[in-house]
Amino acid sequence: MSVTILVDRPAERVARITLNRPEALNALNLQAMREITTAAAGLDRDPDVGAIVVTGSAKAFAAGADVKEMAPRSFGDVFAADWFAGWDALSRVRTPLVAGVAGYALGGGCELAMMCDVLIAADTAKFGQPEITLGVIPGMGGSQRLTRAIGKAKAMDLILTGRTIDAAEAERAGLVSRLVAADALLAETTATASKIASMSKPAAMLAKEAVNRAFESSLSEGLLFERRLFHATFATHDQKEGMAAFTEKRPAEFRHA
Ligand code: CO8
């Protein structure tokens, strides 16, 4: 039974993980890390789930890692426990992840949003990596994912000053996939996840893997990887169905296989 999250199914083939620690603005403590990664891994194994939404509340997606939990720890504690390594499990989720961000997405909250594949932000969203104001640095991937997302100049600005940017600036910088009115966030996030989940699941998983490979390899290696995955789609039923449906001018009926 989860304490820090709610899990539901807002639409066909769509699962949703809602961060639920309102008393701490969804600060990510170790229990939240375990519950989020365990839930996501379970949903990833479910053939009836084609996309997973990760969202918070209207006030906060997540206001960071839990500062109160971290404050008393020593170097020995965080090093021995490899603090935050557990989040790597979320990066191993192969089902597309859609973040719906309203309010604060700071520190670990911004980093959690960046672990997702599509990031939809409400116009109330605020992003930042304020760790430096606490005498630490990002520890859940911020220095790497933010730099890749928005470039060195802007990532240095945010990480060295700890300043917060609003949703419009985040969108201009390329951190955000789409910007929507706050009252449309949940509907837009669910609709986007539904759209993704309606596609062939193997194709969506391969597409996610191919895009992510762009961060891990040279262009020539990435292009070869993409081409081989493209070839592999021809082993699926859904490739036959998708192309037949196009030719016959009818909607495709994917079997997700
Ligand atoms: N951790 C723990 N509790 C938090 C956090 C947090 N990150 N953020 C908010 N809370 C708590 C507050 O303490 C408060 O609790 P209480 O009512 O018991 O005092 C409650 O949530 C509500 O917060 P506020 O009263 O502060 O709400 P405001 O609307 O006044 O302010 C802010 C909202 C601006 C978001 C403010 O709460 C804030 O600045 N929060 C901290 C933001 C932050 O610094 N986040 C980064 C954390 S560090 C991190 O994420 C990665 C660290 C990596 C280190 C690597 C180590 C290995």
mmCIF file of C-alpha atoms and ligand atoms in Angstrom:
data_model
loop_
_atom_site.group_PDB
_atom_site.id
_atom_site.type_symbol
_atom_site.label_atom_id
_atom_site.label_comp_id
_atom_site.label_asym_id
_atom_site.label_seq_id
_atom_site.Cartn_x
_atom_site.Cartn_y
_atom_site.Cartn_z
ATOM 1 C CA MET A 1 0.000 0.000 0.000
ATOM 2 C CA SER A 2 1.583 3.290 -1.118
ATOM 3 C CA VAL A 3 1.663 6.244 1.261
ATOM 4 C CA THR A 4 3.276 8.959 -0.836
ATOM 5 C CA ILE A 5 1.551 8.378 -4.189
ATOM 6 C CA LEU A 6 -1.831 7.578 -5.693
ATOM 7 C CA VAL A 7 -2.068 5.292 -8.697
ATOM 8 C CA ASP A 8 -5.092 5.220 -10.980
ATOM 9 C CA ARG A 9 -6.156 4.623 -14.566
ATOM 10 C CA PRO A 10 -7.589 7.896 -15.965
ATOM 11 C CA ALA A 11 -8.157 6.460 -19.465
ATOM 12 C CA GLU A 12 -7.912 3.254 -21.421
ATOM 13 C CA ARG A 13 -4.296 1.965 -21.514
ATOM 14 C CA VAL A 14 -3.154 4.971 -19.423
ATOM 15 C CA ALA A 15 -1.894 4.732 -15.832
ATOM 16 C CA ARG A 16 -1.223 7.725 -13.618
ATOM 17 C CA ILE A 17 1.071 8.171 -10.638
ATOM 18 C CA THR A 18 0.104 11.230 -8.564
ATOM 19 C CA LEU A 19 2.586 12.445 -5.976
ATOM 20 C CA ASN A 20 0.663 12.858 -2.742
ATOM 21 C CA ARG A 21 2.594 14.439 0.121
ATOM 22 C CA PRO A 22 0.718 17.761 0.218
ATOM 23 C CA GLU A 23 2.107 18.597 3.680
ATOM 24 C CA ALA A 24 5.620 18.722 2.178
ATOM 25 C CA LEU A 25 4.786 20.046 -1.314
ATOM 26 C CA ASN A 26 5.461 16.503 -2.605
ATOM 27 C CA ALA A 27 9.086 16.567 -1.460
ATOM 28 C CA LEU A 28 10.706 13.344 -2.592
ATOM 29 C CA ASN A 29 11.816 11.335 0.425
ATOM 30 C CA LEU A 30 13.259 7.838 0.179
ATOM 31 C CA GLN A 31 9.839 6.282 0.613
ATOM 32 C CA ALA A 32 8.489 8.327 -2.309
ATOM 33 C CA MET A 33 11.452 7.228 -4.428
ATOM 34 C CA ARG A 34 10.759 3.581 -3.608
ATOM 35 C CA GLU A 35 7.026 3.893 -4.182
ATOM 36 C CA ILE A 36 7.298 5.822 -7.449
ATOM 37 C CA THR A 37 9.944 3.533 -8.947
ATOM 38 C CA THR A 38 8.179 0.359 -7.774
ATOM 39 C CA ALA A 39 4.822 1.523 -9.148
ATOM 40 C CA ALA A 40 6.361 2.595 -12.448
ATOM 41 C CA ALA A 41 8.222 -0.711 -12.840
ATOM 42 C CA GLY A 42 5.013 -2.654 -12.174
ATOM 43 C CA LEU A 43 3.038 -0.580 -14.677
ATOM 44 C CA ASP A 44 5.865 -0.980 -17.180
ATOM 45 C CA ARG A 45 5.358 -4.749 -17.066
ATOM 46 C CA ASP A 46 1.597 -4.448 -17.634
ATOM 47 C CA PRO A 47 0.754 -5.080 -21.307
ATOM 48 C CA ASP A 48 -2.458 -3.073 -20.866
ATOM 49 C CA VAL A 49 -0.545 0.118 -20.044
ATOM 50 C CA GLY A 50 0.722 2.074 -23.039
ATOM 51 C CA ALA A 51 1.722 5.302 -21.269
ATOM 52 C CA ILE A 52 2.280 6.413 -17.688
ATOM 53 C CA VAL A 53 1.455 9.923 -16.432
ATOM 54 C CA VAL A 54 3.479 11.320 -13.531
ATOM 55 C CA THR A 55 1.911 14.346 -11.888
ATOM 56 C CA GLY A 56 1.597 16.271 -8.624
ATOM 57 C CA SER A 57 -0.816 18.861 -7.249
ATOM 58 C CA ALA A 58 -1.848 22.313 -8.462
ATOM 59 C CA LYS A 59 0.671 23.887 -6.049
ATOM 60 C CA ALA A 60 3.607 21.544 -6.502
ATOM 61 C CA PHE A 61 4.741 18.841 -8.855
ATOM 62 C CA ALA A 62 7.512 18.324 -6.286
ATOM 63 C CA ALA A 63 9.475 20.947 -4.325
ATOM 64 C CA GLY A 64 12.628 18.843 -4.389
ATOM 65 C CA ALA A 65 14.253 16.010 -2.571
ATOM 66 C CA ASP A 66 13.215 15.992 1.074
ATOM 67 C CA VAL A 67 15.558 18.498 2.714
ATOM 68 C CA LYS A 68 14.489 17.513 6.231
ATOM 69 C CA GLU A 69 15.351 13.883 5.561
ATOM 70 C CA MET A 70 18.708 14.791 4.008
ATOM 71 C CA ALA A 71 19.822 17.471 6.464
ATOM 72 C CA PRO A 72 21.362 15.231 9.190
ATOM 73 C CA ARG A 73 23.111 12.768 6.849
ATOM 74 C CA SER A 74 26.879 12.518 6.664
ATOM 75 C CA PHE A 75 29.008 11.913 3.597
ATOM 76 C CA GLY A 76 29.411 8.326 4.816
ATOM 77 C CA ASP A 77 25.633 7.872 4.976
ATOM 78 C CA VAL A 78 24.830 9.182 1.498
ATOM 79 C CA PHE A 79 27.858 7.564 -0.121
ATOM 80 C CA ALA A 80 27.353 4.133 1.453
ATOM 81 C CA ALA A 81 23.653 4.111 0.614
ATOM 82 C CA ASP A 82 24.412 5.537 -2.856
ATOM 83 C CA TRP A 83 21.688 8.070 -2.101
ATOM 84 C CA PHE A 84 19.328 8.636 -5.088
ATOM 85 C CA ALA A 85 20.749 5.738 -7.170
ATOM 86 C CA GLY A 86 17.308 4.158 -6.789
ATOM 87 C CA TRP A 87 15.943 6.710 -9.266
ATOM 88 C CA ASP A 88 17.872 4.930 -12.044
ATOM 89 C CA ALA A 89 15.023 2.387 -12.015
ATOM 90 C CA LEU A 90 12.763 5.069 -13.493
ATOM 91 C CA SER A 91 15.155 5.528 -16.385
ATOM 92 C CA ARG A 92 14.825 1.812 -17.100
ATOM 93 C CA VAL A 93 11.050 2.105 -17.592
ATOM 94 C CA ARG A 94 10.461 1.451 -21.292
ATOM 95 C CA THR A 95 6.820 2.599 -21.427
ATOM 96 C CA PRO A 96 6.583 6.309 -22.335
ATOM 97 C CA LEU A 97 6.322 8.599 -19.289
ATOM 98 C CA VAL A 98 4.331 11.836 -19.547
ATOM 99 C CA ALA A 99 4.963 14.430 -16.830
ATOM 100 C CA GLY A 100 2.166 16.864 -15.991
ATOM 101 C CA VAL A 101 3.762 19.729 -14.075
ATOM 102 C CA ALA A 102 1.906 22.487 -12.200
ATOM 103 C CA GLY A 103 3.424 24.689 -9.525
ATOM 104 C CA TYR A 104 6.875 24.006 -8.111
ATOM 105 C CA ALA A 105 9.215 21.607 -9.903
ATOM 106 C CA LEU A 106 12.381 22.394 -7.984
ATOM 107 C CA GLY A 107 15.551 20.417 -7.414
ATOM 108 C CA GLY A 108 14.609 16.739 -7.406
ATOM 109 C CA GLY A 109 11.159 17.748 -8.686
ATOM 110 C CA CYS A 110 12.653 19.305 -11.809
ATOM 111 C CA GLU A 111 14.925 16.275 -12.125
ATOM 112 C CA LEU A 112 11.978 13.874 -11.827
ATOM 113 C CA ALA A 113 10.110 15.802 -14.541
ATOM 114 C CA MET A 114 13.199 15.564 -16.750
ATOM 115 C CA MET A 115 13.296 11.771 -16.277
ATOM 116 C CA CYS A 116 9.948 11.679 -18.085
ATOM 117 C CA ASP A 117 9.727 11.561 -21.873
ATOM 118 C CA VAL A 118 7.126 14.239 -22.588
ATOM 119 C CA LEU A 119 6.874 17.207 -20.232
ATOM 120 C CA ILE A 120 3.592 19.115 -20.240
ATOM 121 C CA ALA A 121 3.618 22.216 -18.066
ATOM 122 C CA ALA A 122 0.795 24.345 -16.710
ATOM 123 C CA ASP A 123 1.301 28.103 -16.980
ATOM 124 C CA THR A 124 1.744 28.054 -13.181
ATOM 125 C CA ALA A 125 4.790 25.764 -13.343
ATOM 126 C CA LYS A 126 8.085 26.958 -11.880
ATOM 127 C CA PHE A 127 11.320 25.134 -12.569
ATOM 128 C CA GLY A 128 14.693 25.431 -10.915
ATOM 129 C CA GLN A 129 17.695 23.681 -9.413
ATOM 130 C CA PRO A 130 18.082 25.546 -6.094
ATOM 131 C CA GLU A 131 20.433 22.970 -4.534
ATOM 132 C CA ILE A 132 23.309 25.455 -4.500
ATOM 133 C CA THR A 133 21.347 27.635 -2.073
ATOM 134 C CA LEU A 134 21.441 24.652 0.328
ATOM 135 C CA GLY A 135 25.173 24.156 -0.081
ATOM 136 C CA VAL A 136 24.839 21.094 -2.325
ATOM 137 C CA ILE A 137 24.454 20.413 -6.042
ATOM 138 C CA PRO A 138 21.833 18.518 -8.063
ATOM 139 C CA GLY A 139 21.980 14.813 -7.222
ATOM 140 C CA MET A 140 19.216 13.218 -9.318
ATOM 141 C CA GLY A 141 20.602 14.017 -12.764
ATOM 142 C CA GLY A 142 19.996 17.778 -12.965
ATOM 143 C CA SER A 143 23.478 18.827 -14.020
ATOM 144 C CA GLN A 144 23.366 16.314 -16.879
ATOM 145 C CA ARG A 145 19.747 16.266 -18.054
ATOM 146 C CA LEU A 146 19.195 20.022 -17.710
ATOM 147 C CA THR A 147 22.379 20.742 -19.668
ATOM 148 C CA ARG A 148 21.326 18.385 -22.430
ATOM 149 C CA ALA A 149 17.789 19.826 -22.428
ATOM 150 C CA ILE A 150 18.524 23.560 -22.456
ATOM 151 C CA GLY A 151 22.252 23.889 -23.184
ATOM 152 C CA LYS A 152 25.248 24.869 -21.083
ATOM 153 C CA ALA A 153 24.623 28.622 -20.872
ATOM 154 C CA LYS A 154 21.170 28.369 -19.367
ATOM 155 C CA ALA A 155 21.899 25.277 -17.273
ATOM 156 C CA MET A 156 24.887 27.038 -15.681
ATOM 157 C CA ASP A 157 22.719 30.074 -14.989
ATOM 158 C CA LEU A 158 20.055 27.999 -13.198
ATOM 159 C CA ILE A 159 22.398 25.640 -11.364
ATOM 160 C CA LEU A 160 24.883 28.302 -10.218
ATOM 161 C CA THR A 161 22.355 30.944 -9.155
ATOM 162 C CA GLY A 162 19.558 28.627 -8.040
ATOM 163 C CA ARG A 163 17.053 30.932 -9.705
ATOM 164 C CA THR A 164 13.591 29.737 -10.614
ATOM 165 C CA ILE A 165 12.149 30.144 -14.106
ATOM 166 C CA ASP A 166 8.489 30.321 -15.024
ATOM 167 C CA ALA A 167 6.742 28.011 -17.467
ATOM 168 C CA ALA A 168 7.056 30.415 -20.412
ATOM 169 C CA GLU A 169 10.829 30.709 -19.995
ATOM 170 C CA ALA A 170 11.091 26.934 -19.545
ATOM 171 C CA GLU A 171 9.213 26.415 -22.777
ATOM 172 C CA ARG A 172 11.357 28.927 -24.673
ATOM 173 C CA ALA A 173 14.452 27.164 -23.342
ATOM 174 C CA GLY A 174 13.257 23.778 -24.600
ATOM 175 C CA LEU A 175 12.705 22.169 -21.207
ATOM 176 C CA VAL A 176 8.990 21.777 -21.755
ATOM 177 C CA SER A 177 7.183 19.913 -24.539
ATOM 178 C CA ARG A 178 3.919 21.853 -24.266
ATOM 179 C CA LEU A 179 2.558 24.691 -22.206
ATOM 180 C CA VAL A 180 -1.145 24.682 -21.264
ATOM 181 C CA ALA A 181 -3.527 26.640 -19.040
ATOM 182 C CA ALA A 182 -3.463 25.289 -15.475
ATOM 183 C CA ASP A 183 -7.078 24.142 -15.568
ATOM 184 C CA ALA A 184 -6.381 22.150 -18.740
ATOM 185 C CA LEU A 185 -3.295 20.357 -17.427
ATOM 186 C CA LEU A 186 -4.830 17.073 -16.309
ATOM 187 C CA ALA A 187 -7.014 16.762 -19.407
ATOM 188 C CA GLU A 188 -4.140 17.597 -21.755
ATOM 189 C CA THR A 189 -1.765 15.232 -19.959
ATOM 190 C CA THR A 190 -4.272 12.375 -20.061
ATOM 191 C CA ALA A 191 -5.120 13.084 -23.718
ATOM 192 C CA THR A 192 -1.445 13.063 -24.666
ATOM 193 C CA ALA A 193 -0.833 9.825 -22.775
ATOM 194 C CA SER A 194 -3.938 8.323 -24.429
ATOM 195 C CA LYS A 195 -2.668 9.315 -27.843
ATOM 196 C CA ILE A 196 0.697 7.674 -27.171
ATOM 197 C CA ALA A 197 -1.000 4.596 -25.680
ATOM 198 C CA SER A 198 -3.142 4.209 -28.794
ATOM 199 C CA MET A 199 -0.014 3.682 -30.893
ATOM 200 C CA SER A 200 1.668 0.318 -31.291
ATOM 201 C CA LYS A 201 3.342 -0.267 -27.918
ATOM 202 C CA PRO A 202 6.435 -1.915 -29.415
ATOM 203 C CA ALA A 203 6.787 1.033 -31.818
ATOM 204 C CA ALA A 204 6.439 3.540 -28.960
ATOM 205 C CA MET A 205 8.984 1.669 -26.836
ATOM 206 C CA LEU A 206 11.423 1.461 -29.743
ATOM 207 C CA ALA A 207 10.924 5.163 -30.529
ATOM 208 C CA LYS A 208 11.650 6.087 -26.895
ATOM 209 C CA GLU A 209 14.751 3.909 -26.898
ATOM 210 C CA ALA A 210 15.955 5.464 -30.156
ATOM 211 C CA VAL A 211 15.507 9.069 -28.974
ATOM 212 C CA ASN A 212 17.216 8.300 -25.674
ATOM 213 C CA ARG A 213 20.152 6.778 -27.546
ATOM 214 C CA ALA A 214 20.819 10.258 -28.992
ATOM 215 C CA PHE A 215 22.097 11.186 -25.511
ATOM 216 C CA GLU A 216 24.318 8.166 -25.149
ATOM 217 C CA SER A 217 26.175 7.827 -28.438
ATOM 218 C CA SER A 218 27.802 9.514 -31.411
ATOM 219 C CA LEU A 219 25.611 10.548 -34.353
ATOM 220 C CA SER A 220 26.813 7.681 -36.565
ATOM 221 C CA GLU A 221 26.231 5.101 -33.787
ATOM 222 C CA GLY A 222 22.827 6.609 -33.037
ATOM 223 C CA LEU A 223 21.797 6.575 -36.689
ATOM 224 C CA LEU A 224 22.814 2.919 -37.011
ATOM 225 C CA PHE A 225 20.938 2.074 -33.797
ATOM 226 C CA GLU A 226 17.826 3.858 -35.091
ATOM 227 C CA ARG A 227 17.999 2.071 -38.438
ATOM 228 C CA ARG A 228 18.261 -1.360 -36.815
ATOM 229 C CA LEU A 229 15.289 -0.578 -34.544
ATOM 230 C CA PHE A 230 13.368 0.624 -37.594
ATOM 231 C CA HIS A 231 14.136 -2.685 -39.315
ATOM 232 C CA ALA A 232 12.952 -4.521 -36.194
ATOM 233 C CA THR A 233 9.505 -2.893 -36.401
ATOM 234 C CA PHE A 234 8.935 -4.986 -39.534
ATOM 235 C CA ALA A 235 8.838 -8.065 -37.277
ATOM 236 C CA THR A 236 5.670 -6.780 -35.568
ATOM 237 C CA HIS A 237 2.031 -7.365 -36.385
ATOM 238 C CA ASP A 238 1.448 -3.661 -35.832
ATOM 239 C CA GLN A 239 3.712 -2.646 -38.727
ATOM 240 C CA LYS A 240 1.655 -4.844 -41.086
ATOM 241 C CA GLU A 241 -1.590 -3.504 -39.633
ATOM 242 C CA GLY A 242 -0.506 0.151 -39.572
ATOM 243 C CA MET A 243 0.625 0.153 -43.178
ATOM 244 C CA ALA A 244 -2.374 -1.915 -44.379
ATOM 245 C CA ALA A 245 -4.742 0.494 -42.597
ATOM 246 C CA PHE A 246 -3.079 3.445 -44.321
ATOM 247 C CA THR A 247 -3.429 1.805 -47.729
ATOM 248 C CA GLU A 248 -7.055 0.817 -47.059
ATOM 249 C CA LYS A 249 -7.876 4.313 -45.702
ATOM 250 C CA ARG A 250 -9.129 3.058 -42.316
ATOM 251 C CA PRO A 251 -7.963 3.508 -38.698
ATOM 252 C CA ALA A 252 -5.297 1.028 -37.587
ATOM 253 C CA GLU A 253 -6.221 -1.561 -34.990
ATOM 254 C CA PHE A 254 -2.985 -2.193 -33.166
ATOM 255 C CA ARG A 255 -2.468 -5.361 -31.140
ATOM 256 C CA HIS A 256 0.567 -3.882 -29.392
ATOM 257 C CA ALA A 257 2.605 -6.796 -30.604
HETATM 258 N N1 CO8 B 1 11.903 19.130 1.513
HETATM 259 C C1 CO8 B 1 11.216 18.996 2.655
HETATM 260 N N2 CO8 B 1 10.145 19.761 2.959
HETATM 261 C C2 CO8 B 1 9.766 20.689 2.067
HETATM 262 C C3 CO8 B 1 10.434 20.886 0.842
HETATM 263 C C4 CO8 B 1 11.562 20.048 0.574
HETATM 264 N N3 CO8 B 1 12.237 20.130 -0.574
HETATM 265 N N4 CO8 B 1 9.839 21.890 0.188
HETATM 266 C C5 CO8 B 1 8.821 22.313 0.955
HETATM 267 N N5 CO8 B 1 8.772 21.583 2.088
HETATM 268 C C6 CO8 B 1 7.832 21.726 3.216
HETATM 269 C C7 CO8 B 1 8.110 22.975 4.017
HETATM 270 O O1 CO8 B 1 9.162 22.762 4.918
HETATM 271 C C8 CO8 B 1 6.785 23.203 4.677
HETATM 272 O O2 CO8 B 1 6.665 22.328 5.774
HETATM 273 P P1 CO8 B 1 6.193 22.904 7.229
HETATM 274 O O3 CO8 B 1 4.768 23.369 6.981
HETATM 275 O O4 CO8 B 1 6.283 21.701 8.102
HETATM 276 O O5 CO8 B 1 7.106 24.021 7.549
HETATM 277 C C9 CO8 B 1 5.780 22.754 3.621
HETATM 278 O O6 CO8 B 1 6.508 21.906 2.709
HETATM 279 C C10 CO8 B 1 5.223 23.891 2.816
HETATM 280 O O7 CO8 B 1 6.303 24.640 2.312
HETATM 281 P P2 CO8 B 1 6.455 26.234 2.507
HETATM 282 O O8 CO8 B 1 5.753 26.660 3.755
HETATM 283 O O9 CO8 B 1 7.890 26.575 2.385
HETATM 284 O O10 CO8 B 1 5.637 26.739 1.244
HETATM 285 P P3 CO8 B 1 5.824 28.135 0.487
HETATM 286 O O11 CO8 B 1 4.674 28.214 -0.471
HETATM 287 O O12 CO8 B 1 6.041 29.242 1.458
HETATM 288 O O13 CO8 B 1 7.215 27.965 -0.346
HETATM 289 C C11 CO8 B 1 8.793 26.816 -1.796
HETATM 290 C C12 CO8 B 1 7.318 27.028 -1.386
HETATM 291 C C13 CO8 B 1 9.356 28.099 -2.391
HETATM 292 C C14 CO8 B 1 8.817 25.694 -2.806
HETATM 293 C C15 CO8 B 1 9.614 26.436 -0.542
HETATM 294 O O14 CO8 B 1 8.933 25.382 0.145
HETATM 295 C C16 CO8 B 1 11.011 25.941 -0.840
HETATM 296 O O15 CO8 B 1 11.902 26.742 -1.130
HETATM 297 N N6 CO8 B 1 11.245 24.606 -0.782
HETATM 298 C C17 CO8 B 1 12.555 24.003 -0.969
HETATM 299 C C18 CO8 B 1 12.919 23.996 -2.433
HETATM 300 C C19 CO8 B 1 14.284 23.395 -2.598
HETATM 301 O O16 CO8 B 1 15.297 23.916 -2.177
HETATM 302 N N7 CO8 B 1 14.334 22.238 -3.286
HETATM 303 C C20 CO8 B 1 15.571 21.562 -3.569
HETATM 304 C C21 CO8 B 1 15.811 20.513 -2.571
HETATM 305 S S1 CO8 B 1 17.386 19.721 -2.772
HETATM 306 C C22 CO8 B 1 17.152 18.611 -4.017
HETATM 307 O O17 CO8 B 1 16.102 18.485 -4.527
HETATM 308 C C23 CO8 B 1 18.260 17.744 -4.512
HETATM 309 C C24 CO8 B 1 19.411 17.735 -3.592
HETATM 310 C C25 CO8 B 1 20.480 16.850 -4.141
HETATM 311 C C26 CO8 B 1 21.463 16.611 -3.068
HETATM 312 C C27 CO8 B 1 22.233 15.372 -3.309
HETATM 313 C C28 CO8 B 1 22.564 14.699 -1.977
HETATM 314 C C29 CO8 B 1 23.133 13.316 -2.175
#
